[in-house]
């Protein structure tokens, strides 16, 4: 079934500046008279928010294994897609997603080392062929991103990974940019205004083509 709205996702490593990017995309859609909803992953439904909390902080001192972590990510994503994203798109709203499936490939695949073919199988079971119409990937050197994220406050369980975890995650993101025309790269190491200009250019081009 063709969905009336479009799903735009913002992706990137820690400190890439996703929060301000999401605001810029929202302003751009508003200027174009397009109604939208915001989502975040993991999270975005009551159940998915509970999973988010356990993924980020564990539960009563118990930390998820690598396999549990990835299954919780997809459980949360499945809930969000079925309860919020698909219904919104169906009624003609656009959706701005703070992360989606590419985060699992980057963090659980690249970072944790789960084979991407295994993730494909889980993904197919959880959400089938559902995918974003446009992904804006904010590319940043992990050491710069982490120093920005640290200046923002304390780091959660995943954010506390070593630099090489994020370097492996970045490789997966860059592979996606190279292989999938629906994933566009923005240089997030520049100052905020320059980053926002690149994002708005990409999103406006996408709007004009749709
Ligand atoms: N995760 C996963 O492993 N697998 C998955 O499938 C999914 C997620 C979906 C979600 O945590 C965690 O789950 C995330 C990935 C993992 N953890 N890690 N690591 P979250 O939602 O709490 O965290 P996040 O998504 O990584 O981060 P965020 O806070 O939403 O955004 P951000 O991009 O990291 O950062 P920011 O708050 O927008 O900016 C950081 C600081 O830099 C801030 O002070 C800004 O003012 C500053 N900034 C931003 N842009 C600039 C520029 N251009 N110049 C200078 N300073 C800047």
Short mmCIF file of N, CA and C in Angstrom, two decimals, residues 73-170:
data_model
loop_
_atom_site.label_atom_id
_atom_site.label_comp_id
_atom_site.label_asym_id
_atom_site.label_seq_id
_atom_site.Cartn_x
_atom_site.Cartn_y
_atom_site.Cartn_z
N UNK A 73 15.79 -3.39 20.93
CA UNK A 73 15.74 -2.30 19.93
C UNK A 73 14.65 -2.59 18.91
N UNK A 74 14.62 -3.85 18.42
CA UNK A 74 13.63 -4.18 17.39
C UNK A 74 12.22 -4.30 17.96
N UNK A 75 12.09 -4.73 19.21
CA UNK A 75 10.76 -4.76 19.83
C UNK A 75 10.22 -3.33 19.90
N UNK A 76 11.08 -2.41 20.34
CA UNK A 76 10.66 -1.01 20.44
C UNK A 76 10.32 -0.46 19.05
N UNK A 77 11.15 -0.79 18.06
CA UNK A 77 10.93 -0.27 16.69
C UNK A 77 9.63 -0.81 16.10
N UNK A 78 9.37 -2.07 16.34
CA UNK A 78 8.16 -2.70 15.83
C UNK A 78 6.92 -1.99 16.40
N UNK A 79 6.93 -1.75 17.71
CA UNK A 79 5.81 -1.04 18.34
C UNK A 79 5.62 0.34 17.71
N UNK A 80 6.74 1.06 17.55
CA UNK A 80 6.67 2.43 17.04
C UNK A 80 6.16 2.45 15.60
N UNK A 81 6.68 1.55 14.78
CA UNK A 81 6.26 1.54 13.36
C UNK A 81 4.76 1.25 13.27
N UNK A 82 4.32 0.23 14.01
CA UNK A 82 2.91 -0.19 13.88
C UNK A 82 1.95 0.80 14.53
N UNK A 83 2.36 1.38 15.67
CA UNK A 83 1.42 2.22 16.43
C UNK A 83 1.46 3.68 16.05
N UNK A 84 2.61 4.16 15.58
CA UNK A 84 2.72 5.61 15.34
C UNK A 84 3.12 5.92 13.89
N UNK A 85 4.20 5.32 13.41
CA UNK A 85 4.74 5.80 12.13
C UNK A 85 3.79 5.46 10.96
N UNK A 86 3.44 4.19 10.82
CA UNK A 86 2.56 3.81 9.69
C UNK A 86 1.22 4.55 9.73
N UNK A 87 0.54 4.59 10.91
CA UNK A 87 -0.74 5.30 10.94
C UNK A 87 -0.60 6.78 10.57
N UNK A 88 0.50 7.42 11.03
CA UNK A 88 0.69 8.84 10.71
C UNK A 88 0.88 9.02 9.20
N UNK A 89 1.72 8.19 8.61
CA UNK A 89 1.99 8.29 7.17
C UNK A 89 0.71 8.02 6.37
N UNK A 90 -0.06 7.08 6.87
CA UNK A 90 -1.27 6.70 6.17
C UNK A 90 -2.26 7.86 6.10
N UNK A 91 -2.30 8.65 7.20
CA UNK A 91 -3.26 9.76 7.17
C UNK A 91 -2.66 11.04 6.57
N UNK A 92 -1.45 10.95 6.02
CA UNK A 92 -0.89 12.06 5.26
C UNK A 92 0.11 12.91 6.02
N UNK A 93 0.33 12.62 7.31
CA UNK A 93 1.37 13.37 8.03
C UNK A 93 2.74 12.85 7.62
N UNK A 94 3.73 13.73 7.71
CA UNK A 94 5.10 13.28 7.56
C UNK A 94 5.62 12.93 8.96
N UNK A 95 6.67 12.14 9.01
CA UNK A 95 7.25 11.75 10.29
C UNK A 95 8.74 12.09 10.26
N UNK A 96 9.19 12.79 11.32
CA UNK A 96 10.62 13.07 11.47
C UNK A 96 11.12 12.14 12.57
N UNK A 97 11.97 11.21 12.21
CA UNK A 97 12.45 10.22 13.17
C UNK A 97 13.84 10.54 13.68
N UNK A 98 13.97 10.57 15.00
CA UNK A 98 15.29 10.70 15.64
C UNK A 98 15.82 9.27 15.76
N UNK A 99 16.56 8.84 14.76
CA UNK A 99 17.11 7.48 14.60
C UNK A 99 16.05 6.50 14.10
N UNK A 100 16.55 5.45 13.42
CA UNK A 100 15.70 4.33 13.00
C UNK A 100 16.62 3.13 12.78
N UNK A 101 16.28 2.29 11.81
CA UNK A 101 16.97 1.00 11.64
C UNK A 101 18.48 1.12 11.41
N UNK A 102 18.90 2.19 10.73
CA UNK A 102 20.34 2.33 10.44
C UNK A 102 21.16 2.44 11.73
N UNK A 103 20.55 2.96 12.80
CA UNK A 103 21.25 3.00 14.09
C UNK A 103 21.59 1.59 14.57
N UNK A 104 20.67 0.63 14.36
CA UNK A 104 20.95 -0.75 14.80
C UNK A 104 22.09 -1.34 13.99
N UNK A 105 22.09 -1.03 12.69
CA UNK A 105 23.17 -1.56 11.86
C UNK A 105 24.51 -0.96 12.29
N UNK A 106 24.50 0.35 12.60
CA UNK A 106 25.74 1.02 12.98
C UNK A 106 26.21 0.59 14.38
N UNK A 107 25.30 0.64 15.37
CA UNK A 107 25.71 0.40 16.76
C UNK A 107 25.79 -1.09 17.10
N UNK A 108 24.70 -1.83 16.76
CA UNK A 108 24.73 -3.26 17.12
C UNK A 108 25.54 -4.05 16.07
N UNK A 109 25.46 -3.62 14.80
CA UNK A 109 26.23 -4.30 13.76
C UNK A 109 27.70 -3.88 13.83
N UNK A 110 27.97 -2.61 13.47
CA UNK A 110 29.36 -2.12 13.48
C UNK A 110 29.96 -2.13 14.87
N UNK A 111 29.27 -1.48 15.81
CA UNK A 111 29.82 -1.32 17.16
C UNK A 111 29.96 -2.64 17.90
N UNK A 112 28.86 -3.38 18.01
CA UNK A 112 28.89 -4.63 18.81
C UNK A 112 29.38 -5.84 18.02
N UNK A 113 29.38 -5.72 16.69
CA UNK A 113 29.92 -6.81 15.87
C UNK A 113 28.91 -7.88 15.47
N UNK A 114 27.62 -7.60 15.58
CA UNK A 114 26.61 -8.56 15.09
C UNK A 114 26.62 -8.51 13.56
N UNK A 115 26.61 -9.70 12.92
CA UNK A 115 26.66 -9.74 11.46
C UNK A 115 25.43 -9.02 10.87
N UNK A 116 25.68 -8.23 9.83
CA UNK A 116 24.57 -7.47 9.24
C UNK A 116 23.50 -8.39 8.66
N UNK A 117 23.91 -9.59 8.18
CA UNK A 117 22.90 -10.55 7.66
C UNK A 117 21.96 -11.00 8.79
N UNK A 118 22.50 -11.15 9.99
CA UNK A 118 21.64 -11.54 11.12
C UNK A 118 20.65 -10.41 11.43
N UNK A 119 21.15 -9.18 11.36
CA UNK A 119 20.26 -8.04 11.61
C UNK A 119 19.18 -7.97 10.54
N UNK A 120 19.55 -8.30 9.29
CA UNK A 120 18.55 -8.31 8.20
C UNK A 120 17.40 -9.26 8.53
N UNK A 121 17.75 -10.42 9.10
CA UNK A 121 16.73 -11.41 9.41
C UNK A 121 15.78 -10.89 10.51
N UNK A 122 16.38 -10.31 11.54
CA UNK A 122 15.55 -9.77 12.65
C UNK A 122 14.66 -8.63 12.13
N UNK A 123 15.29 -7.78 11.34
CA UNK A 123 14.57 -6.62 10.80
C UNK A 123 13.38 -7.07 9.97
N UNK A 124 13.62 -8.06 9.09
CA UNK A 124 12.55 -8.55 8.21
C UNK A 124 11.39 -9.08 9.04
N UNK A 125 11.72 -9.79 10.12
CA UNK A 125 10.67 -10.34 10.99
C UNK A 125 9.91 -9.20 11.70
N UNK A 126 10.66 -8.19 12.15
CA UNK A 126 10.05 -7.14 12.98
C UNK A 126 9.26 -6.12 12.17
N UNK A 127 9.85 -5.63 11.08
CA UNK A 127 9.18 -4.52 10.35
C UNK A 127 9.08 -4.76 8.85
N UNK A 128 9.49 -5.93 8.38
CA UNK A 128 9.39 -6.24 6.95
C UNK A 128 10.24 -5.28 6.12
N UNK A 129 9.67 -4.82 5.00
CA UNK A 129 10.44 -3.95 4.09
C UNK A 129 10.25 -2.47 4.39
N UNK A 130 9.63 -2.17 5.53
CA UNK A 130 9.40 -0.76 5.85
C UNK A 130 10.73 -0.02 5.98
N UNK A 131 10.84 1.16 5.35
CA UNK A 131 12.10 1.92 5.43
C UNK A 131 11.83 3.41 5.27
N UNK A 132 12.77 4.25 5.72
CA UNK A 132 12.59 5.70 5.56
C UNK A 132 12.64 6.10 4.08
N UNK A 133 11.96 7.22 3.78
CA UNK A 133 12.04 7.76 2.42
C UNK A 133 13.32 8.57 2.24
N UNK A 134 13.78 9.16 3.34
CA UNK A 134 15.03 9.93 3.31
C UNK A 134 15.71 9.80 4.67
N UNK A 135 17.01 9.53 4.66
CA UNK A 135 17.79 9.53 5.91
C UNK A 135 18.88 10.58 5.77
N UNK A 136 18.91 11.52 6.71
CA UNK A 136 19.98 12.53 6.74
C UNK A 136 20.98 12.08 7.80
N UNK A 137 22.15 11.71 7.35
CA UNK A 137 23.19 11.23 8.27
C UNK A 137 24.16 12.37 8.58
N UNK A 138 24.28 12.72 9.85
CA UNK A 138 25.20 13.78 10.28
C UNK A 138 26.56 13.13 10.56
N UNK A 139 27.50 13.38 9.69
CA UNK A 139 28.80 12.70 9.81
C UNK A 139 29.76 13.51 10.68
N UNK A 140 30.32 12.84 11.68
CA UNK A 140 31.27 13.53 12.57
C UNK A 140 32.34 12.55 13.03
N UNK A 141 33.56 13.06 13.18
CA UNK A 141 34.62 12.23 13.75
C UNK A 141 34.19 11.89 15.19
N UNK A 142 34.27 10.60 15.57
CA UNK A 142 33.75 10.21 16.89
C UNK A 142 34.40 10.97 18.05
N UNK A 143 35.68 11.31 17.95
CA UNK A 143 36.29 12.00 19.09
C UNK A 143 35.70 13.41 19.27
N UNK A 144 35.43 14.09 18.16
CA UNK A 144 34.79 15.41 18.26
C UNK A 144 33.36 15.26 18.80
N UNK A 145 32.63 14.29 18.27
CA UNK A 145 31.25 14.07 18.72
C UNK A 145 31.19 13.76 20.20
N UNK A 146 32.08 12.87 20.65
CA UNK A 146 32.05 12.50 22.07
C UNK A 146 32.43 13.66 22.97
N UNK A 147 33.34 14.51 22.49
CA UNK A 147 33.70 15.65 23.36
C UNK A 147 32.52 16.61 23.46
N UNK A 148 31.76 16.77 22.36
CA UNK A 148 30.53 17.58 22.45
C UNK A 148 29.53 16.94 23.40
N UNK A 149 29.34 15.62 23.25
CA UNK A 149 28.34 14.92 24.08
C UNK A 149 28.72 15.00 25.56
N UNK A 150 30.03 14.89 25.85
CA UNK A 150 30.47 14.95 27.26
C UNK A 150 30.19 16.32 27.84
N UNK A 151 30.37 17.37 27.03
CA UNK A 151 30.17 18.73 27.56
C UNK A 151 28.69 18.96 27.86
N UNK A 152 27.81 18.10 27.29
CA UNK A 152 26.37 18.22 27.49
C UNK A 152 25.94 17.60 28.81
N UNK A 153 26.71 16.61 29.32
CA UNK A 153 26.33 15.97 30.60
C UNK A 153 26.86 14.56 30.68
N UNK A 154 26.32 13.78 31.65
CA UNK A 154 26.84 12.43 31.86
C UNK A 154 26.41 11.51 30.72
N UNK A 155 27.19 10.45 30.47
CA UNK A 155 26.96 9.55 29.34
C UNK A 155 26.22 8.30 29.79
N UNK A 156 25.32 7.77 28.91
CA UNK A 156 24.62 6.53 29.26
C UNK A 156 25.47 5.31 28.91
N UNK A 157 24.88 4.11 29.10
CA UNK A 157 25.60 2.84 28.94
C UNK A 157 26.25 2.71 27.54
N UNK A 158 25.50 3.08 26.50
CA UNK A 158 26.04 2.93 25.14
C UNK A 158 27.04 4.05 24.85
N UNK A 159 26.73 5.24 25.32
CA UNK A 159 27.64 6.37 25.09
C UNK A 159 29.00 6.17 25.75
N UNK A 160 29.06 5.26 26.75
CA UNK A 160 30.33 5.03 27.46
C UNK A 160 31.26 4.06 26.73
N UNK A 161 30.86 3.59 25.54
CA UNK A 161 31.74 2.70 24.76
C UNK A 161 33.03 3.42 24.37
N UNK A 162 34.04 2.61 24.05
CA UNK A 162 35.33 3.20 23.64
C UNK A 162 35.23 3.76 22.22
N UNK A 163 36.24 4.58 21.91
CA UNK A 163 36.27 5.26 20.60
C UNK A 163 36.15 4.29 19.42
N UNK A 164 36.81 3.12 19.50
CA UNK A 164 36.80 2.22 18.34
C UNK A 164 35.39 1.68 18.07
N UNK A 165 34.54 1.59 19.09
CA UNK A 165 33.13 1.20 18.89
C UNK A 165 32.48 2.20 17.92
N UNK A 166 32.67 3.49 18.19
CA UNK A 166 32.02 4.51 17.37
C UNK A 166 32.69 4.62 15.99
N UNK A 167 33.99 4.31 15.93
CA UNK A 167 34.65 4.31 14.62
C UNK A 167 34.07 3.20 13.74
N UNK A 168 33.81 2.04 14.33
CA UNK A 168 33.20 0.94 13.55
C UNK A 168 31.76 1.31 13.15
N UNK A 169 31.07 1.96 14.06
CA UNK A 169 29.69 2.39 13.73
C UNK A 169 29.71 3.38 12.56
N UNK A 170 30.70 4.28 12.58
CA UNK A 170 30.78 5.28 11.50
C UNK A 170 31.00 4.62 10.14
#
